[in-house]
Structures are given as C-alpha cells and as structure tokens.
PDB file of C-alpha atoms in Angstrom:
ATOM      1  CA  UNK A 269      -2.014 -12.445  32.802  1.00  0.00           C
ATOM      2  CA  UNK A 270      -3.682 -14.669  30.171  1.00  0.00           C
ATOM      3  CA  UNK A 271      -1.777 -14.792  26.802  1.00  0.00           C
ATOM      4  CA  UNK A 272      -3.765 -13.279  24.155  1.00  0.00           C
ATOM      5  CA  UNK A 273      -4.685 -15.599  20.465  1.00  0.00           C
ATOM      6  CA  UNK A 274      -2.201 -13.387  18.822  1.00  0.00           C
ATOM      7  CA  UNK A 275       0.903 -13.990  21.381  1.00  0.00           C
ATOM      8  CA  UNK A 276      -0.137 -17.671  21.120  1.00  0.00           C
ATOM      9  CA  UNK A 277      -0.619 -17.789  17.066  1.00  0.00           C
ATOM     10  CA  UNK A 278       3.249 -16.076  17.568  1.00  0.00           C
ATOM     11  CA  UNK A 279       4.571 -18.972  20.031  1.00  0.00           C
ATOM     12  CA  UNK A 280       3.413 -21.312  17.526  1.00  0.00           C
ATOM     13  CA  UNK A 281       4.633 -19.315  14.610  1.00  0.00           C
ATOM     14  CA  UNK A 282       8.362 -18.959  15.996  1.00  0.00           C
ATOM     15  CA  UNK A 283       7.930 -23.053  16.402  1.00  0.00           C
ATOM     16  CA  UNK A 284       7.522 -23.250  12.151  1.00  0.00           C
ATOM     17  CA  UNK A 285       4.074 -24.924  12.834  1.00  0.00           C
ATOM     18  CA  UNK A 286       2.514 -25.704   9.541  1.00  0.00           C
ATOM     19  CA  UNK A 287      -0.808 -24.927  11.081  1.00  0.00           C
ATOM     20  CA  UNK A 288       0.009 -21.607  12.312  1.00  0.00           C
ATOM     21  CA  UNK A 289       0.856 -20.489   9.310  1.00  0.00           C
ATOM     22  CA  UNK A 290      -1.740 -21.504   7.745  1.00  0.00           C
ATOM     23  CA  UNK A 291      -3.955 -19.819  10.215  1.00  0.00           C
ATOM     24  CA  UNK A 292      -1.826 -16.803   9.582  1.00  0.00           C
ATOM     25  CA  UNK A 293      -2.332 -16.907   5.726  1.00  0.00           C
ATOM     26  CA  UNK A 294      -5.748 -17.504   6.389  1.00  0.00           C
ATOM     27  CA  UNK A 295      -6.664 -14.673   8.955  1.00  0.00           C
ATOM     28  CA  UNK A 296      -3.988 -11.949   7.193  1.00  0.00           C
ATOM     29  CA  UNK A 297      -3.792 -12.755   3.569  1.00  0.00           C
ATOM     30  CA  UNK A 298      -6.829 -10.822   2.158  1.00  0.00           C
ATOM     31  CA  UNK A 299      -5.744  -7.640   4.047  1.00  0.00           C
ATOM     32  CA  UNK A 300      -1.975  -7.962   2.890  1.00  0.00           C
ATOM     33  CA  UNK A 301      -3.875  -8.507  -0.508  1.00  0.00           C
ATOM     34  CA  UNK A 302      -5.065  -5.263  -0.405  1.00  0.00           C
ATOM     35  CA  UNK A 303      -2.229  -3.466   0.879  1.00  0.00           C
ATOM     36  CA  UNK A 304       0.214  -4.885  -2.164  1.00  0.00           C
ATOM     37  CA  UNK A 305      -2.584  -4.060  -4.690  1.00  0.00           C
ATOM     38  CA  UNK A 306      -2.454  -0.300  -3.577  1.00  0.00           C
ATOM     39  CA  UNK A 307       1.583  -0.430  -4.845  1.00  0.00           C
ATOM     40  CA  UNK A 308       1.134  -2.455  -7.564  1.00  0.00           C
ATOM     41  CA  UNK A 309      -1.622  -3.233 -10.338  1.00  0.00           C
ATOM     42  CA  UNK A 310      -0.525  -6.482 -12.145  1.00  0.00           C
ATOM     43  CA  UNK A 311      -2.567  -9.622 -10.488  1.00  0.00           C
ATOM     44  CA  UNK A 312       0.020 -11.955 -10.915  1.00  0.00           C
ATOM     45  CA  UNK A 313       2.454  -9.247  -9.556  1.00  0.00           C
ATOM     46  CA  UNK A 314       0.535  -8.880  -6.757  1.00  0.00           C
ATOM     47  CA  UNK A 315       0.546 -12.628  -5.789  1.00  0.00           C
ATOM     48  CA  UNK A 316       4.352 -13.064  -6.445  1.00  0.00           C
ATOM     49  CA  UNK A 317       5.081 -10.255  -4.189  1.00  0.00           C
ATOM     50  CA  UNK A 318       2.194 -11.514  -1.483  1.00  0.00           C
ATOM     51  CA  UNK A 319       3.975 -14.871  -1.594  1.00  0.00           C
ATOM     52  CA  UNK A 320       7.666 -13.331  -1.187  1.00  0.00           C
ATOM     53  CA  UNK A 321       6.279 -11.151   1.629  1.00  0.00           C
ATOM     54  CA  UNK A 322       4.936 -14.607   3.463  1.00  0.00           C
ATOM     55  CA  UNK A 323       8.392 -16.398   2.567  1.00  0.00           C
ATOM     56  CA  UNK A 324      10.244 -12.822   4.170  1.00  0.00           C
ATOM     57  CA  UNK A 325       7.699 -13.470   7.228  1.00  0.00           C
ATOM     58  CA  UNK A 326       8.557 -17.025   7.634  1.00  0.00           C
ATOM     59  CA  UNK A 327      12.396 -16.566   7.679  1.00  0.00           C
ATOM     60  CA  UNK A 328      12.393 -13.591   9.915  1.00  0.00           C
ATOM     61  CA  UNK A 329       9.778 -14.566  12.507  1.00  0.00           C
ATOM     62  CA  UNK A 330      12.566 -14.526  15.010  1.00  0.00           C
ATOM     63  CA  UNK A 331      12.909 -10.971  14.758  1.00  0.00           C
ATOM     64  CA  UNK A 332       9.322 -10.628  15.208  1.00  0.00           C
ATOM     65  CA  UNK A 333       8.990  -8.865  18.791  1.00  0.00           C
ATOM     66  CA  UNK A 334       5.176  -8.865  20.384  1.00  0.00           C
ATOM     67  CA  UNK A 335       4.414  -5.299  21.310  1.00  0.00           C
ATOM     68  CA  UNK A 336       0.718  -5.422  22.032  1.00  0.00           C
ATOM     69  CA  UNK A 337      -2.408  -6.318  20.153  1.00  0.00           C
ATOM     70  CA  UNK A 338      -1.663  -5.548  16.229  1.00  0.00           C
ATOM     71  CA  UNK A 339       1.850  -5.672  16.702  1.00  0.00           C
ATOM     72  CA  UNK A 340       1.917  -8.703  14.795  1.00  0.00           C
ATOM     73  CA  UNK A 341      -0.464  -7.271  11.835  1.00  0.00           C
ATOM     74  CA  UNK A 342       2.019  -4.153  11.861  1.00  0.00           C
ATOM     75  CA  UNK A 343       5.137  -6.067  11.357  1.00  0.00           C
ATOM     76  CA  UNK A 344       3.475  -8.229   8.479  1.00  0.00           C
ATOM     77  CA  UNK A 345       2.084  -4.869   6.953  1.00  0.00           C
ATOM     78  CA  UNK A 346       5.600  -3.198   6.930  1.00  0.00           C
ATOM     79  CA  UNK A 347       7.187  -6.451   5.518  1.00  0.00           C
ATOM     80  CA  UNK A 348       4.346  -6.731   2.522  1.00  0.00           C
ATOM     81  CA  UNK A 349       4.957  -3.229   2.207  1.00  0.00           C
ATOM     82  CA  UNK A 350       8.694  -3.365   1.759  1.00  0.00           C
ATOM     83  CA  UNK A 351       8.367  -6.162  -0.581  1.00  0.00           C
ATOM     84  CA  UNK A 352       5.839  -4.092  -2.831  1.00  0.00           C
ATOM     85  CA  UNK A 353       8.517  -1.159  -2.825  1.00  0.00           C
ATOM     86  CA  UNK A 354      11.344  -3.608  -3.343  1.00  0.00           C
ATOM     87  CA  UNK A 355       8.884  -5.277  -6.465  1.00  0.00           C
ATOM     88  CA  UNK A 356       8.530  -1.738  -7.873  1.00  0.00           C
ATOM     89  CA  UNK A 357      12.025  -0.609  -7.809  1.00  0.00           C
ATOM     90  CA  UNK A 358      13.274  -3.564  -9.377  1.00  0.00           C
ATOM     91  CA  UNK A 359      10.960  -3.093 -12.995  1.00  0.00           C
ATOM     92  CA  UNK A 360      13.093  -1.519 -15.122  1.00  0.00           C
ATOM     93  CA  UNK A 361       9.972   0.939 -16.349  1.00  0.00           C
ATOM     94  CA  UNK A 362       9.737   2.222 -13.176  1.00  0.00           C
ATOM     95  CA  UNK A 363      10.543   6.086 -12.813  1.00  0.00           C
ATOM     96  CA  UNK A 364      10.281   7.376  -9.606  1.00  0.00           C
ATOM     97  CA  UNK A 365      10.905  11.056 -11.183  1.00  0.00           C
ATOM     98  CA  UNK A 366       7.643  12.976 -12.040  1.00  0.00           C
ATOM     99  CA  UNK A 367       6.263  10.812 -15.392  1.00  0.00           C
ATOM    100  CA  UNK A 368       4.075  13.085 -16.447  1.00  0.00           C
ATOM    101  CA  UNK A 369       6.144  16.302 -16.631  1.00  0.00           C
ATOM    102  CA  UNK A 370       4.663  16.988 -20.203  1.00  0.00           C
ATOM    103  CA  UNK A 371       1.315  17.517 -18.741  1.00  0.00           C
ATOM    104  CA  UNK A 372       0.837  20.894 -18.232  1.00  0.00           C
ATOM    105  CA  UNK A 373       0.911  21.677 -14.056  1.00  0.00           C
ATOM    106  CA  UNK A 374      -2.340  20.703 -12.533  1.00  0.00           C
ATOM    107  CA  UNK A 375      -3.903  23.354 -10.646  1.00  0.00           C
ATOM    108  CA  UNK A 376      -3.335  23.548  -6.782  1.00  0.00           C
ATOM    109  CA  UNK A 377      -7.269  22.026  -5.632  1.00  0.00           C
ATOM    110  CA  UNK A 378      -8.215  21.356  -2.292  1.00  0.00           C
ATOM    111  CA  UNK A 379      -8.112  17.843  -0.641  1.00  0.00           C
ATOM    112  CA  UNK A 380      -9.695  15.078  -2.708  1.00  0.00           C
ATOM    113  CA  UNK A 381     -13.473  14.578  -1.417  1.00  0.00           C
ATOM    114  CA  UNK A 382     -13.775  11.036  -1.033  1.00  0.00           C
ATOM    115  CA  UNK A 383     -17.420  11.634   0.242  1.00  0.00           C
ATOM    116  CA  UNK A 384     -20.169   9.465  -1.551  1.00  0.00           C
ATOM    117  CA  UNK A 385     -17.488   7.639  -3.367  1.00  0.00           C
ATOM    118  CA  UNK A 386     -17.541   3.792  -3.130  1.00  0.00           C
ATOM    119  CA  UNK A 387     -14.211   2.426  -1.239  1.00  0.00           C
ATOM    120  CA  UNK A 388     -13.503  -0.216  -4.463  1.00  0.00           C
ATOM    121  CA  UNK A 389     -14.107   3.160  -6.963  1.00  0.00           C
ATOM    122  CA  UNK A 390     -11.528   5.030  -4.685  1.00  0.00           C
ATOM    123  CA  UNK A 391      -8.757   1.928  -4.599  1.00  0.00           C
ATOM    124  CA  UNK A 392      -9.280   1.968  -8.640  1.00  0.00           C
ATOM    125  CA  UNK A 393      -8.619   5.805  -8.814  1.00  0.00           C
ATOM    126  CA  UNK A 394      -5.459   5.314  -6.645  1.00  0.00           C
ATOM    127  CA  UNK A 395      -4.536   2.297  -8.498  1.00  0.00           C
ATOM    128  CA  UNK A 396      -5.040   4.026 -11.782  1.00  0.00           C
ATOM    129  CA  UNK A 397      -1.859   6.912 -10.813  1.00  0.00           C
ATOM    130  CA  UNK A 398       1.124   5.989 -12.609  1.00  0.00           C
ATOM    131  CA  UNK A 399       3.371   4.175 -10.603  1.00  0.00           C
ATOM    132  CA  UNK A 400       5.457   6.860  -9.065  1.00  0.00           C
ATOM    133  CA  UNK A 401       2.786   9.149  -8.089  1.00  0.00           C
ATOM    134  CA  UNK A 402       0.761   5.725  -6.657  1.00  0.00           C
ATOM    135  CA  UNK A 403       3.707   4.909  -4.668  1.00  0.00           C
ATOM    136  CA  UNK A 404       4.432   8.170  -2.813  1.00  0.00           C
ATOM    137  CA  UNK A 405       0.758   8.534  -2.359  1.00  0.00           C
ATOM    138  CA  UNK A 406       0.480   5.362  -0.618  1.00  0.00           C
ATOM    139  CA  UNK A 407       3.605   5.604   1.611  1.00  0.00           C
ATOM    140  CA  UNK A 408       2.330   9.090   2.642  1.00  0.00           C
ATOM    141  CA  UNK A 409      -1.503   8.346   3.411  1.00  0.00           C
ATOM    142  CA  UNK A 410      -1.498   4.943   4.374  1.00  0.00           C
ATOM    143  CA  UNK A 411       1.930   4.222   5.773  1.00  0.00           C
ATOM    144  CA  UNK A 412       2.138   7.912   7.389  1.00  0.00           C
ATOM    145  CA  UNK A 413       5.671   8.242   6.156  1.00  0.00           C
ATOM    146  CA  UNK A 414       7.484  11.710   5.836  1.00  0.00           C
ATOM    147  CA  UNK A 415       8.620  13.018   2.326  1.00  0.00           C
ATOM    148  CA  UNK A 416      12.133  12.713   3.852  1.00  0.00           C
ATOM    149  CA  UNK A 417      11.509   8.870   4.763  1.00  0.00           C
ATOM    150  CA  UNK A 418       9.996   8.441   1.058  1.00  0.00           C
ATOM    151  CA  UNK A 419      12.874   9.949  -0.401  1.00  0.00           C
ATOM    152  CA  UNK A 420      15.199   7.443   1.556  1.00  0.00           C
ATOM    153  CA  UNK A 421      12.879   4.440   0.534  1.00  0.00           C
ATOM    154  CA  UNK A 422      12.767   5.120  -2.853  1.00  0.00           C
ATOM    155  CA  UNK A 423      16.140   6.760  -3.655  1.00  0.00           C
ATOM    156  CA  UNK A 424      14.835  10.469  -4.781  1.00  0.00           C
ATOM    157  CA  UNK A 425      14.884  13.748  -3.560  1.00  0.00           C
ATOM    158  CA  UNK A 426      12.866  14.675  -0.831  1.00  0.00           C
ATOM    159  CA  UNK A 427      11.132  17.724  -2.935  1.00  0.00           C
ATOM    160  CA  UNK A 428      10.701  15.127  -5.595  1.00  0.00           C
ATOM    161  CA  UNK A 429       8.304  13.078  -3.178  1.00  0.00           C
ATOM    162  CA  UNK A 430       6.443  16.448  -2.356  1.00  0.00           C
ATOM    163  CA  UNK A 431       5.870  17.490  -5.732  1.00  0.00           C
ATOM    164  CA  UNK A 432       4.758  13.757  -6.711  1.00  0.00           C
ATOM    165  CA  UNK A 433       2.553  13.438  -3.901  1.00  0.00           C
ATOM    166  CA  UNK A 434       1.119  16.949  -5.088  1.00  0.00           C
ATOM    167  CA  UNK A 435       0.319  15.743  -8.464  1.00  0.00           C
ATOM    168  CA  UNK A 436      -1.330  12.443  -7.547  1.00  0.00           C
ATOM    169  CA  UNK A 437      -3.251  14.547  -4.924  1.00  0.00           C
ATOM    170  CA  UNK A 438      -4.281  16.800  -7.982  1.00  0.00           C
ATOM    171  CA  UNK A 439      -5.179  13.892 -10.351  1.00  0.00           C
ATOM    172  CA  UNK A 440      -7.264  11.989  -7.461  1.00  0.00           C
ATOM    173  CA  UNK A 441      -9.010  15.603  -7.498  1.00  0.00           C
ATOM    174  CA  UNK A 442      -9.892  15.204 -11.051  1.00  0.00           C
ATOM    175  CA  UNK A 443     -10.366  11.691 -11.201  1.00  0.00           C
ATOM    176  CA  UNK A 444     -13.296  12.477  -8.083  1.00  0.00           C
ATOM    177  CA  UNK A 445     -14.927  15.737 -10.016  1.00  0.00           C
ATOM    178  CA  UNK A 446     -15.316  13.313 -13.079  1.00  0.00           C
ATOM    179  CA  UNK A 447     -16.901  10.545 -11.362  1.00  0.00           C
ATOM    180  CA  UNK A 448     -19.018  12.898  -9.400  1.00  0.00           C
ATOM    181  CA  UNK A 449     -20.182  14.732 -12.729  1.00  0.00           C
ATOM    182  CA  UNK A 450     -20.804  11.065 -14.093  1.00  0.00           C
ATOM    183  CA  UNK A 451     -22.815   9.994 -11.327  1.00  0.00           C
ATOM    184  CA  UNK A 452     -24.746  13.081 -11.642  1.00  0.00           C
ATOM    185  CA  UNK A 453     -25.620  13.227 -15.313  1.00  0.00           C
ATOM    186  CA  UNK A 454     -26.985   9.664 -14.700  1.00  0.00           C
ATOM    187  CA  UNK A 455     -29.645  11.171 -12.641  1.00  0.00           C
ATOM    188  CA  UNK A 456     -30.176  14.013 -15.014  1.00  0.00           C
TER     189      UNK A 456
END
C-alpha cells in the first residue's frame, strides 16, 4: 500500500526536517489562523497563539499517531484550540461566568438563520460575542464538545456552559436580524 502525501510529510516532520516544517506551515497556517481567530479577537494574540501552537506541534510531533487522511489536520486543530483556550484562561479580564448578566434575558429564539449571509460577516458576528460566550459557542458548534466537556475545559459549571451557549445563540439571532434588516433597508 502506497503512503499518502500526509504520511510522507509526517515522516519528515519526525526527522525535524526544516523543509517539512515549512511545508506544514505553508499548507495549514491559513486554516489554523482562521480557527484561532474564532476564539481570539486581537490580531497580535492570534499570531502569538498560532506561534505557540506550532512550537507545541514541533515539540510533540512524536506523540502524533497517523490514523488516516485528515488525522494530521485534526491533531493540529486540537493543539491550536487548546492553545487558544490556554491563552483565554490566562487573560486576567476573561470571565467565563455570564458576562452580561445585567442584560435582560434574551427571548428564546429559533436557531440562528445564517442563510444568505456571507461567511466573513458570520465570522465577525461570532468574533463580536463576549469572550465567554464566543468560547463556549465555538467549542460547542465547531469542536463538537458537550457542555460537560466544555465545563471541564474551562473550569466552569456545566449549566454555565449551557446558559452561555444559549445567550451566544440569542445574541447571534439578534445580530442576524439586524444584518438582514440593514440589507433589506438598502433595497427599499
């Protein structure tokens, strides 16, 4: 059975070959930057977390186990998400308990309707959520973590994760309605 391009790359990474690491960076840095920026809003912080993620990958490549096509990307994504979470938790101003408790409880809405909204706009909407909401939302939606898993990762109560996700969703529904209304107003 012939080795895949990914398997060959991993062999070269294990040998700590500079060219292989450059290839890895070139192939995956864009996607990993996108993942990182879902969690972290400051450009410099995204850059720092991404750099820390690649350092972590370099130092722990021996622990990587090839499990078929896409497993390298999954491993790198997991490291990047964990480094993003570590960064968020280290920030003194990060509060994982509901940050806008003083806002009236938002009405229980349907699922956010992302149809006809450009991906970049959706990304900005997610990035504009308060840190705690954004983190829980990303872990739940993009990383497919349960509220129990999120609670463990962020050292919060499971019901706190669920309520933050609910509030994040409500805020997104609100932002989507505002976006659609502004678009509609442009054509009237």
